[in-house]
CSV table of C-alpha atoms in Angstrom, one decimal:
chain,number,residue,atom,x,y,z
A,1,UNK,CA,-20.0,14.1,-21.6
A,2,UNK,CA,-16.5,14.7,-21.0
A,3,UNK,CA,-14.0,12.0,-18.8
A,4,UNK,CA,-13.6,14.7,-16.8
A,5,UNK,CA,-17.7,14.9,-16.1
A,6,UNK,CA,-18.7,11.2,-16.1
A,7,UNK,CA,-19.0,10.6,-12.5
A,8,UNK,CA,-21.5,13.6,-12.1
A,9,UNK,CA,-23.5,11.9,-14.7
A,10,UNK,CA,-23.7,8.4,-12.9
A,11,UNK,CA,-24.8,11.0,-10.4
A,12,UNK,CA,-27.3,12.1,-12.3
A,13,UNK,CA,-28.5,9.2,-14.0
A,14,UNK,CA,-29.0,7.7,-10.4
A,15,UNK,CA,-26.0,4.9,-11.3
A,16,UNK,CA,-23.6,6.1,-9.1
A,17,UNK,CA,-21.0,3.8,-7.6
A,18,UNK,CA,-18.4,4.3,-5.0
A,19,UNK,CA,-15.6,2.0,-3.5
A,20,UNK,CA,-15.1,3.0,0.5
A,21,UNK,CA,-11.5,1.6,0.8
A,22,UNK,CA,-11.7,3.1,4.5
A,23,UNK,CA,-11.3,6.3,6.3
A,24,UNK,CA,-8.6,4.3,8.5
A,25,UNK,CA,-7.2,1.4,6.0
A,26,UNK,CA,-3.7,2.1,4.9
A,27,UNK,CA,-2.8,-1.2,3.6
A,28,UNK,CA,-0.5,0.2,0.6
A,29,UNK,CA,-0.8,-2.6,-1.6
A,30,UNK,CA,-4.3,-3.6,-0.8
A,31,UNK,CA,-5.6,-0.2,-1.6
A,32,UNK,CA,-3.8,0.0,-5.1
A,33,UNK,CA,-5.3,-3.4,-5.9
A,34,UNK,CA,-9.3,-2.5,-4.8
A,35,UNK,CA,-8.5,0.6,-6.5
A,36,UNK,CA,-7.3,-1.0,-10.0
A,37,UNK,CA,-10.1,-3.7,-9.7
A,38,UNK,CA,-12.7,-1.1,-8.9
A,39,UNK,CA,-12.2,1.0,-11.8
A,40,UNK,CA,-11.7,-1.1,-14.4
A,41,UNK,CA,-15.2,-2.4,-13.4
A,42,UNK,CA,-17.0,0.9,-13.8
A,43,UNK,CA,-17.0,2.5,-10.3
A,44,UNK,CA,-17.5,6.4,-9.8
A,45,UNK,CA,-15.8,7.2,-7.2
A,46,UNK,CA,-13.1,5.8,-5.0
A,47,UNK,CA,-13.2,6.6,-1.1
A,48,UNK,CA,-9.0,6.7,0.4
A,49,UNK,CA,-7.9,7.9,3.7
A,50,UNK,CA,-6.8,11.4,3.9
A,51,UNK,CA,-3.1,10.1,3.8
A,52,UNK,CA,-0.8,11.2,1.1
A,53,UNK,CA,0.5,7.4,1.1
A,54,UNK,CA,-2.6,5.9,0.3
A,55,UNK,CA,-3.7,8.8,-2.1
A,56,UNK,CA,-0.5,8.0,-4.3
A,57,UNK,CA,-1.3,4.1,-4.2
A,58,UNK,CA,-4.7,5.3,-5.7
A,59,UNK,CA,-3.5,7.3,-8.1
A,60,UNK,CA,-1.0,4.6,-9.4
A,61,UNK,CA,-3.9,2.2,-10.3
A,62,UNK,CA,-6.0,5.1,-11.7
A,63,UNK,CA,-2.8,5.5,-13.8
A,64,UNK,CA,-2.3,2.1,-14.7
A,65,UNK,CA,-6.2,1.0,-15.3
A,66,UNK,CA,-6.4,4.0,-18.4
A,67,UNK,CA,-3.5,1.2,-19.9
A,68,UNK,CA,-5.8,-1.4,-19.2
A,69,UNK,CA,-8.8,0.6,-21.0
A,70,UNK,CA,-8.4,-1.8,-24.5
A,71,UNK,CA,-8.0,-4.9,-22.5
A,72,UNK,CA,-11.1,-4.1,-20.1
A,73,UNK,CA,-13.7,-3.0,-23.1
A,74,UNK,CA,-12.4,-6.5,-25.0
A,75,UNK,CA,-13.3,-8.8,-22.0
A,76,UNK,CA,-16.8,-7.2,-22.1
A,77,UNK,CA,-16.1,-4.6,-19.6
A,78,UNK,CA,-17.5,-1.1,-19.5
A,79,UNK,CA,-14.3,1.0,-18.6
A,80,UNK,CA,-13.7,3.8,-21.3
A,81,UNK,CA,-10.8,5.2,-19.6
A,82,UNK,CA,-12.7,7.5,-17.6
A,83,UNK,CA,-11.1,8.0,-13.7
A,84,UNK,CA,-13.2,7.9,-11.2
A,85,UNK,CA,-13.2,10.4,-8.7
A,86,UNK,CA,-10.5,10.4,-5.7
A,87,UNK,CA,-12.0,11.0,-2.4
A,88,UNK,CA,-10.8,11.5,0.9
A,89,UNK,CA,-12.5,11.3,4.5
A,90,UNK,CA,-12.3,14.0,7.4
A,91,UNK,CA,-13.8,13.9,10.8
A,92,UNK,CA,-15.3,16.6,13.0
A,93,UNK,CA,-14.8,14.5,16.1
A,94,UNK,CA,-14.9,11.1,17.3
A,95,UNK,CA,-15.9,8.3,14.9
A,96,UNK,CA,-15.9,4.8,14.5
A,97,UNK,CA,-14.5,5.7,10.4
A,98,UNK,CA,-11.2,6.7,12.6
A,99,UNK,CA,-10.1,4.1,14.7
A,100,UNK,CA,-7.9,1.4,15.2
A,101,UNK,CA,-8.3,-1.7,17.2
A,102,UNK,CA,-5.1,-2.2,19.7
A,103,UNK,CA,-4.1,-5.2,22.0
A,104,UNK,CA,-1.0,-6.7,23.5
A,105,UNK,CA,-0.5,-10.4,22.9
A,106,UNK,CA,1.2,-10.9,25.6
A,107,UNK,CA,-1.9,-11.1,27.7
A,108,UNK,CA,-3.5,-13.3,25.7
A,109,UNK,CA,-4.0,-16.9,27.7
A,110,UNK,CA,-2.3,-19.8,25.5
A,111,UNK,CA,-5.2,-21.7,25.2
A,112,UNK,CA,-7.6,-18.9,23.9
A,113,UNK,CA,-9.6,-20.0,21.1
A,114,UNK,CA,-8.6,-16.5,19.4
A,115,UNK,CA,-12.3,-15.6,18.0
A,116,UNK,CA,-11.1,-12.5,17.0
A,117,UNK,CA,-8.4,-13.8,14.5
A,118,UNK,CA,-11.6,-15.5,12.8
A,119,UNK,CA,-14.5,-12.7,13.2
A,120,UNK,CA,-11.3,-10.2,11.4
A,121,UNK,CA,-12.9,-9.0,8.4
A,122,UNK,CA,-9.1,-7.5,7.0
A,123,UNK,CA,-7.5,-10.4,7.9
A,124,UNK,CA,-5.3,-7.6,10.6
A,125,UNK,CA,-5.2,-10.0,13.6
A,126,UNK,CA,-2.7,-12.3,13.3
A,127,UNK,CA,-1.0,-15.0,16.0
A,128,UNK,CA,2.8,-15.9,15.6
A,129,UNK,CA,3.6,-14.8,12.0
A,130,UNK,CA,6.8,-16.3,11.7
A,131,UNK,CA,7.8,-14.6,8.2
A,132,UNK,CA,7.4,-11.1,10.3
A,133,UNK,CA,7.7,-12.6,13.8
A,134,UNK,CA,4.3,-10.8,14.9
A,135,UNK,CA,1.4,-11.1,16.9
A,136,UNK,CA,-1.0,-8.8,17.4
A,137,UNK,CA,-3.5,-6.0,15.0
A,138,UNK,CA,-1.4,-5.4,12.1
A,139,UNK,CA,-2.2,-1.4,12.0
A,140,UNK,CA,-2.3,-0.3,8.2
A,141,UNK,CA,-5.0,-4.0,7.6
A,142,UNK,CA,-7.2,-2.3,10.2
A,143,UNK,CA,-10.2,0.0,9.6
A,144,UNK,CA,-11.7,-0.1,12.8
A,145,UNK,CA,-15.1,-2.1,12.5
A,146,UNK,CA,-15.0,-2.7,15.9
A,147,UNK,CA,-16.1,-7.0,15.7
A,148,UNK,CA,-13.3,-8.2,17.5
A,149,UNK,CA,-14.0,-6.0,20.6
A,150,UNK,CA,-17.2,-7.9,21.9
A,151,UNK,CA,-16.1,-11.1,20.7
A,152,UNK,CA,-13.0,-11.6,23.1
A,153,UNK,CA,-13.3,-13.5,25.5
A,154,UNK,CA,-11.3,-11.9,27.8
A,155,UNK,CA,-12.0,-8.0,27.2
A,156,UNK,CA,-8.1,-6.8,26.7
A,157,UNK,CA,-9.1,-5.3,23.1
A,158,UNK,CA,-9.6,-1.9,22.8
A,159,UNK,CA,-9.8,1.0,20.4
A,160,UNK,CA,-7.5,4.1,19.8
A,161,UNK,CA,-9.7,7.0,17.7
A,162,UNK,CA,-8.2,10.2,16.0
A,163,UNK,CA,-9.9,12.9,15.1
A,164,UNK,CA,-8.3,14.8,11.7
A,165,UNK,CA,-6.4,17.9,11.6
A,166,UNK,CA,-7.8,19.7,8.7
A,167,UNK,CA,-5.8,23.0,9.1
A,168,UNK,CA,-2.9,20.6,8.9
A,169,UNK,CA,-3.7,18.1,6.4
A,170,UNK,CA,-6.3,19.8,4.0
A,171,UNK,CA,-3.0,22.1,2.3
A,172,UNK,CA,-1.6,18.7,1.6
A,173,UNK,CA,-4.0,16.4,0.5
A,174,UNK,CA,-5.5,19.3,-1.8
A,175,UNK,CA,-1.7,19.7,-3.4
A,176,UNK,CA,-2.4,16.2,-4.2
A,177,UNK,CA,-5.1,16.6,-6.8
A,178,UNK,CA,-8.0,14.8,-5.2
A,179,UNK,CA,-11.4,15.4,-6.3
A,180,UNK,CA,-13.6,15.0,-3.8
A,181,UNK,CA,-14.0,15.2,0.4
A,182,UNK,CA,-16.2,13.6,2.7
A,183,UNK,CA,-17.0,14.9,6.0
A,184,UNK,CA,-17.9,12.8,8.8
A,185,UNK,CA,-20.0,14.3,11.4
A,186,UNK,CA,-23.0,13.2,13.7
A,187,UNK,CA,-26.1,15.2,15.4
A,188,UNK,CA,-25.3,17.7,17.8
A,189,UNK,CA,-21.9,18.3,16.3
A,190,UNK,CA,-22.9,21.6,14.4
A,191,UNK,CA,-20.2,23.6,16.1
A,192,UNK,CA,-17.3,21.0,15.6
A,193,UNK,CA,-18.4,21.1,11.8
A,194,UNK,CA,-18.3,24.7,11.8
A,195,UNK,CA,-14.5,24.9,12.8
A,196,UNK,CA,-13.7,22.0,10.4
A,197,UNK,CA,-15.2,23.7,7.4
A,198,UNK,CA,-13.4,27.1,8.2
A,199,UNK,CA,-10.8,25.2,7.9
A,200,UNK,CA,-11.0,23.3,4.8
A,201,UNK,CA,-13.0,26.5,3.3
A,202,UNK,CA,-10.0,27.9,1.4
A,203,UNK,CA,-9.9,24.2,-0.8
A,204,UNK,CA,-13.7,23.8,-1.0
A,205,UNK,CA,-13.8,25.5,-4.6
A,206,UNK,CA,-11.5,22.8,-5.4
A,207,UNK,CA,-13.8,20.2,-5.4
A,208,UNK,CA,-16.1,18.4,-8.0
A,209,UNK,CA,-18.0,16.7,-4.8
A,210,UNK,CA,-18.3,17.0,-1.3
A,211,UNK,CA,-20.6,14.6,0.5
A,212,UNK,CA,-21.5,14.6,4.0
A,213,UNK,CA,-21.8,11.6,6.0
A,214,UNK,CA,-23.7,11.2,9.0
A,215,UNK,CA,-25.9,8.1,10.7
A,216,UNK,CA,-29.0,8.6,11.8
A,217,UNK,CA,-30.5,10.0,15.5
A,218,UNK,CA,-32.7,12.6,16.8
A,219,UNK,CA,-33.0,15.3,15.1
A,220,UNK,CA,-31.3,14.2,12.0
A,221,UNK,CA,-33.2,16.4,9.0
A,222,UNK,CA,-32.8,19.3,11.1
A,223,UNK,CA,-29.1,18.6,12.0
A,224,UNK,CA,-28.4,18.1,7.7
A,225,UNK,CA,-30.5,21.7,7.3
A,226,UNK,CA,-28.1,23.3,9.1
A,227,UNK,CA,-24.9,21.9,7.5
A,228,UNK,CA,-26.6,22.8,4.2
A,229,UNK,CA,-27.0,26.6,5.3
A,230,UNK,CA,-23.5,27.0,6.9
A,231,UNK,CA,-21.9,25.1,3.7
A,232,UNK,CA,-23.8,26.9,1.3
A,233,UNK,CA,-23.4,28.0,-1.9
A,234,UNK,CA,-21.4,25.2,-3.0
A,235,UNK,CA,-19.5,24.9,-6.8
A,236,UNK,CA,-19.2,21.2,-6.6
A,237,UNK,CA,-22.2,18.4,-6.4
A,238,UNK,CA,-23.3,17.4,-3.1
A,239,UNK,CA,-24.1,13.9,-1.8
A,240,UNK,CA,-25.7,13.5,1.3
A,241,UNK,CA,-23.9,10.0,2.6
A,242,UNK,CA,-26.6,8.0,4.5
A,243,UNK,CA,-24.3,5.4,7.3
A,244,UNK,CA,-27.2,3.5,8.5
A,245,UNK,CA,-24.7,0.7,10.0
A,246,UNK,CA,-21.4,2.0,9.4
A,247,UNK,CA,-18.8,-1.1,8.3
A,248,UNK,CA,-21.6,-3.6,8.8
A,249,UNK,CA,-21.8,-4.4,5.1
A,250,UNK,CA,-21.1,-8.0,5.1
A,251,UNK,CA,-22.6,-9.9,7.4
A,252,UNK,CA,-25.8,-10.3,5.9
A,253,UNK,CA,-29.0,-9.2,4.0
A,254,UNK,CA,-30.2,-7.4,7.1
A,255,UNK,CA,-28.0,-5.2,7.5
A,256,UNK,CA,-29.0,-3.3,3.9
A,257,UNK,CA,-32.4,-2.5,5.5
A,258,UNK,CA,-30.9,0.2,8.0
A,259,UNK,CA,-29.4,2.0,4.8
A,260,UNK,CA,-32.5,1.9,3.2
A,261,UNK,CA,-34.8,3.3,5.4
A,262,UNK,CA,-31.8,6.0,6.3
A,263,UNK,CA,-32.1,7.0,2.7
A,264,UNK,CA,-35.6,7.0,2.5
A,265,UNK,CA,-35.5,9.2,5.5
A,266,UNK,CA,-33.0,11.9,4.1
A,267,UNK,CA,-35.2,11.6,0.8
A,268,UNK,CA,-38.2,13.1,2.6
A,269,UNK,CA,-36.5,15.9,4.0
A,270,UNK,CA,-36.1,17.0,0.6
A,271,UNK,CA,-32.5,18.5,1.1
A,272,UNK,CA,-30.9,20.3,-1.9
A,273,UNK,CA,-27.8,18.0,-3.3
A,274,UNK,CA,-28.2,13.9,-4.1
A,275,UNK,CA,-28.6,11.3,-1.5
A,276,UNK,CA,-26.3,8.1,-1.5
A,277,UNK,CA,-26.3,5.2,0.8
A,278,UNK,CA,-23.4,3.6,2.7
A,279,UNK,CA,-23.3,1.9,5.8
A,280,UNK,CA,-24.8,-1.8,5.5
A,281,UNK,CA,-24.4,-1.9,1.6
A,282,UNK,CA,-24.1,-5.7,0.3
A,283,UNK,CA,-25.3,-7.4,-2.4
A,284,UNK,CA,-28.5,-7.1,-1.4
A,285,UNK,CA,-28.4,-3.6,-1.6
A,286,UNK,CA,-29.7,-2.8,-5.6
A,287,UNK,CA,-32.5,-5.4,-5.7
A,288,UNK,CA,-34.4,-3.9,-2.3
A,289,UNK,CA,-33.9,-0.7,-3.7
A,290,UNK,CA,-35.3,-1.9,-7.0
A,291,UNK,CA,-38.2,-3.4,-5.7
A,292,UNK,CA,-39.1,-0.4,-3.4
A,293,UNK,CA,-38.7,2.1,-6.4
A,294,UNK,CA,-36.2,3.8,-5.0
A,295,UNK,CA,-33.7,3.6,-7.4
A,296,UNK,CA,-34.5,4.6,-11.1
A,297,UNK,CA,-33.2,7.3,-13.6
A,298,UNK,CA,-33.2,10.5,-11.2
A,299,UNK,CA,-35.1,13.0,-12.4
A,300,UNK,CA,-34.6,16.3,-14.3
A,301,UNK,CA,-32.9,18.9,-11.8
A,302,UNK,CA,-32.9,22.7,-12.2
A,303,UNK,CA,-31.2,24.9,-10.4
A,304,UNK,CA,-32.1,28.2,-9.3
A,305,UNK,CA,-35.7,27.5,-10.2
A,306,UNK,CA,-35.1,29.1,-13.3
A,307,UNK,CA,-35.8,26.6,-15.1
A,308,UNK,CA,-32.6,26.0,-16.8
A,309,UNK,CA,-31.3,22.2,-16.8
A,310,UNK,CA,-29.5,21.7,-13.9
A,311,UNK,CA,-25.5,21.3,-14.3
A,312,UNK,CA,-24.0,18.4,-12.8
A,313,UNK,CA,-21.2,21.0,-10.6
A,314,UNK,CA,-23.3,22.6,-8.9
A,315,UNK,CA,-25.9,21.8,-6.3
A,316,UNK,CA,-29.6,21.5,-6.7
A,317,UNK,CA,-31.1,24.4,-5.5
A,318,UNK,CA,-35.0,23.0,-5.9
A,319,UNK,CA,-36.8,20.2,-7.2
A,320,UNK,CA,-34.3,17.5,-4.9
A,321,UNK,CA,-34.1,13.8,-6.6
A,322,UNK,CA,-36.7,11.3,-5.7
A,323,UNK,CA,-34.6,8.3,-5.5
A,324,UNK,CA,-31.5,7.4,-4.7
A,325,UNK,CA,-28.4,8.5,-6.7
A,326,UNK,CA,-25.8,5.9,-5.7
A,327,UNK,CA,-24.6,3.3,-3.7
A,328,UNK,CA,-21.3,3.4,-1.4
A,329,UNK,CA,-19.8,-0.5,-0.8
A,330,UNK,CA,-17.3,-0.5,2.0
A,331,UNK,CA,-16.3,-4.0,3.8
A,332,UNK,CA,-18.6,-6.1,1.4
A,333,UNK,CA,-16.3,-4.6,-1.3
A,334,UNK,CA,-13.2,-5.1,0.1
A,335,UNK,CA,-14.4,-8.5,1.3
A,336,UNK,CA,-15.6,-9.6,-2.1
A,337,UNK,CA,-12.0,-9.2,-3.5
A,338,UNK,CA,-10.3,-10.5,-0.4
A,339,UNK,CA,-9.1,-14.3,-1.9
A,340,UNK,CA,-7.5,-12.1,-4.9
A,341,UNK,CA,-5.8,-10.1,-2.4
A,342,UNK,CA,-4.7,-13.0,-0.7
A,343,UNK,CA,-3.2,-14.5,-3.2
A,344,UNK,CA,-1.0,-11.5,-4.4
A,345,UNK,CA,0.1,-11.1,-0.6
A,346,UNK,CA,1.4,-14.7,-1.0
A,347,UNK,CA,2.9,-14.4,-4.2
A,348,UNK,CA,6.7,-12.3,-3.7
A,349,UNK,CA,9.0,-11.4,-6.3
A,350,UNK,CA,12.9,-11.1,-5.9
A,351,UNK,CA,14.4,-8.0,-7.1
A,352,UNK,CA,17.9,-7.9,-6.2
A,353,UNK,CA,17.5,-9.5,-2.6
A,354,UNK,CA,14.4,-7.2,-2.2
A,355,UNK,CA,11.0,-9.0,-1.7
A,356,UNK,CA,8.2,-7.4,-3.1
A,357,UNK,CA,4.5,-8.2,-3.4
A,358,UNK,CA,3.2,-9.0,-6.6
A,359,UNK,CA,1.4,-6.4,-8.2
A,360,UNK,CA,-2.2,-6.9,-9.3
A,361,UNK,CA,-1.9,-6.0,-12.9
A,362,UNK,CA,1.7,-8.1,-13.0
A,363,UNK,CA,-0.9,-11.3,-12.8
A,364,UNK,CA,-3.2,-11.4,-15.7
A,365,UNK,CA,-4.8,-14.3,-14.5
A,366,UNK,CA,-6.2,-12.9,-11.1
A,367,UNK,CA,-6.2,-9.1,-12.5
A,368,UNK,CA,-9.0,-10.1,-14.7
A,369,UNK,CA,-10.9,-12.6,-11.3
A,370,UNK,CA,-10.5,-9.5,-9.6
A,371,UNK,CA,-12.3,-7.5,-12.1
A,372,UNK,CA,-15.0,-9.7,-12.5
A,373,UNK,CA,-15.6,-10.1,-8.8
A,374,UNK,CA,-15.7,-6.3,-8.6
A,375,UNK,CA,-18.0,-6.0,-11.8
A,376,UNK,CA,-20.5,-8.5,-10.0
A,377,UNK,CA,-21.0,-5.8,-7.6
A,378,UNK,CA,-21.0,-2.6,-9.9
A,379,UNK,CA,-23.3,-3.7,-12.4
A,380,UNK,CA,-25.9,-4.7,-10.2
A,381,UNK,CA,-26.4,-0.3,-10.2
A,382,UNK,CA,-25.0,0.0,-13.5
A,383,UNK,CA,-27.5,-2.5,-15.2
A,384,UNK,CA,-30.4,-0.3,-14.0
């Protein structure tokens, strides 16, 4: 197995992991680190906004974790050298993936207790930031879970979505080698889907994967059916992305049984292509999986019902997997690493009157936490 292939065989192998930085988060610095971390712990895939900023801060730590290869493998570490896969999000319409929250300070009472500052998973509400002079949601820390919203007291914070511009943006983020899409969609959205594909078609051949993501409501199995019949044939590997509560990964051990039963649902419907969860992933994640059987070795695919061994670029055409292939980590993984990251923000070098963040791999010491913290959470699939 080739660098090149080894994220289709964690695929295959049912071992699959993937880092969700977020469809909105364009924290520069932040996503190079999870990025580095990530990797050198043994992840799959990593999961960047469709922004040709945060695609090159991803490919900078890709870059820099092959030079970390030797160091990795000595401290006991798994990473060969092999890059994971670089995906990027798109939406066919409205979706809590692509949004920011938005408030003005200003009307914020004096004495407010400021819950939201506290609930902030991303640390992107802050209160009189003297270094920046700032109050208010700091825009590239924010990926739009939406916790601060109920949570004010006072009901003056709100949300501003997007919806992408593939005809616009695909050219672009395709001239910038990525390896993989995602596509956000939900029920009823067929036609919206259709106009987005059309779009993107002329890059789709591109690809090594292209996963669909959608959470679950009536009609769901159908709905997935008839994405599979307008997308079809595909080149690349397909992963069918299973939100069962999207950005919800890290408030507790209940939230991983939504995923679950999404997947288990999406397993039934026996849908060519693998089926991965998201949405609700935490460290509780593996272990339910484990003990419900649904995550093994994935069993022998062929395509075309030819009986040939199935080959990891291109879709299943019959005999679908009976488990799940892989698990996506979004704000539990970003969480997990977020002292490390807090510590780099605080750390500045001077350059010549220029302050600068530290880099990750410029600190040994917290390089190597970070990697370990990250590791805790891929080898709980990779230990399978």
């Amino acid at each position: 197995m080739t660098d090149l292939f080894a994220p289709l065989q964690s695929l295959k192998q049912g071992d699959w992991f993937k880092l969700i930085c977020g469809a909105s988060f364009q924290h520069l610095s932040a996503v190079r680190s999870l990025t580095l971390a990530y990797t050198l712990a043994g992840a799959d895939c990593i999961d960047v906004a469709a922004d040709p900023a945060v695609i090159a801060a991803a490919q900078a730590a890709l870059l820099v974790a092959r030079t970390l290869a030797r160091d990795a493998q000595k401290r006991g570490f798994d990473y060969k050298g092999n890059s994971p896969f670089l995906m990027v999000s798109l939406n066919d319409g409205e979706d809590p993936h692509f949004r920011k929250a938005e408030f003005n300070p200003t009307e914020c009472p004096t004495d407010c207790p400021r819950p939201c500052e506290r609930i902030c998973p991303a640390q992107a509400i802050i209160f009189n930031n003297k270094k920046e002079d700032f109050s208010g949601v700091v825009s590239e820390k924010c990926y739009g879970c939406g916790r601060c919203i109920p949570i004010c007291p006072y009901n003056i914070i709100y949300t501003s979505s997007y919806v992408t511009t593939p005809g616009a943006i695909a050219p672009l983020i395709m001239s910038t080698g990525v390896d993989a899409l995602e596509i956000h969609t939900q029920v009823g959205r067929l036609a919206e889907f259709q106009r987005l594909w059309q779009a993107i078609s002329p890059w789709v051949d591109q690809l090594k994967v292209l996963a669909i993501s959608c959470p679950d409501g009536d009609g769901m199995t159908d709905y997935l059916k008839a994405i599979y019949d307008l997308i079809a044939p595909l080149k690349s590997a397909l992963i069918w992305q299973t939100d069962g509560r999207p950005m919800s990964g890290d408030i507790g051990d209940g939230t991983t049984i939504a995923a679950v039963k999404l997947g288990q649902k999406v397993l039934a419907a026996k849908l060519p292509g693998y089926v991965q969860l998201a949405g609700g992933t935490n460290s509780y994640t593996v272990a339910k999986l484990k003990a419900m059987g649904l995550l093994k070795e994935a069993e022998r695919l062929f395509a075309g019902g030819r009986g040939e061994e199935f080959s990891p670029l291109l879709p299943a055409k019959s005999s679908p997997p009976a488990s799940i292939a892989g698990v996506a980590y979004g704000s539990y993984a970003r969480v997990l690493l977020s002292p490390i990251l807090d510590q780099l923000e605080n750390k500045e070098v001077s350059n010549t009157n220029i302050k600068a963040t530290v880099r990750l791999e410029e600190d040994d010491g917290l390089l190597w936490q970070a990697v370990e913290l990250a590791h805790s959470l891929v080898s709980q699939i990779k230990s399978q």
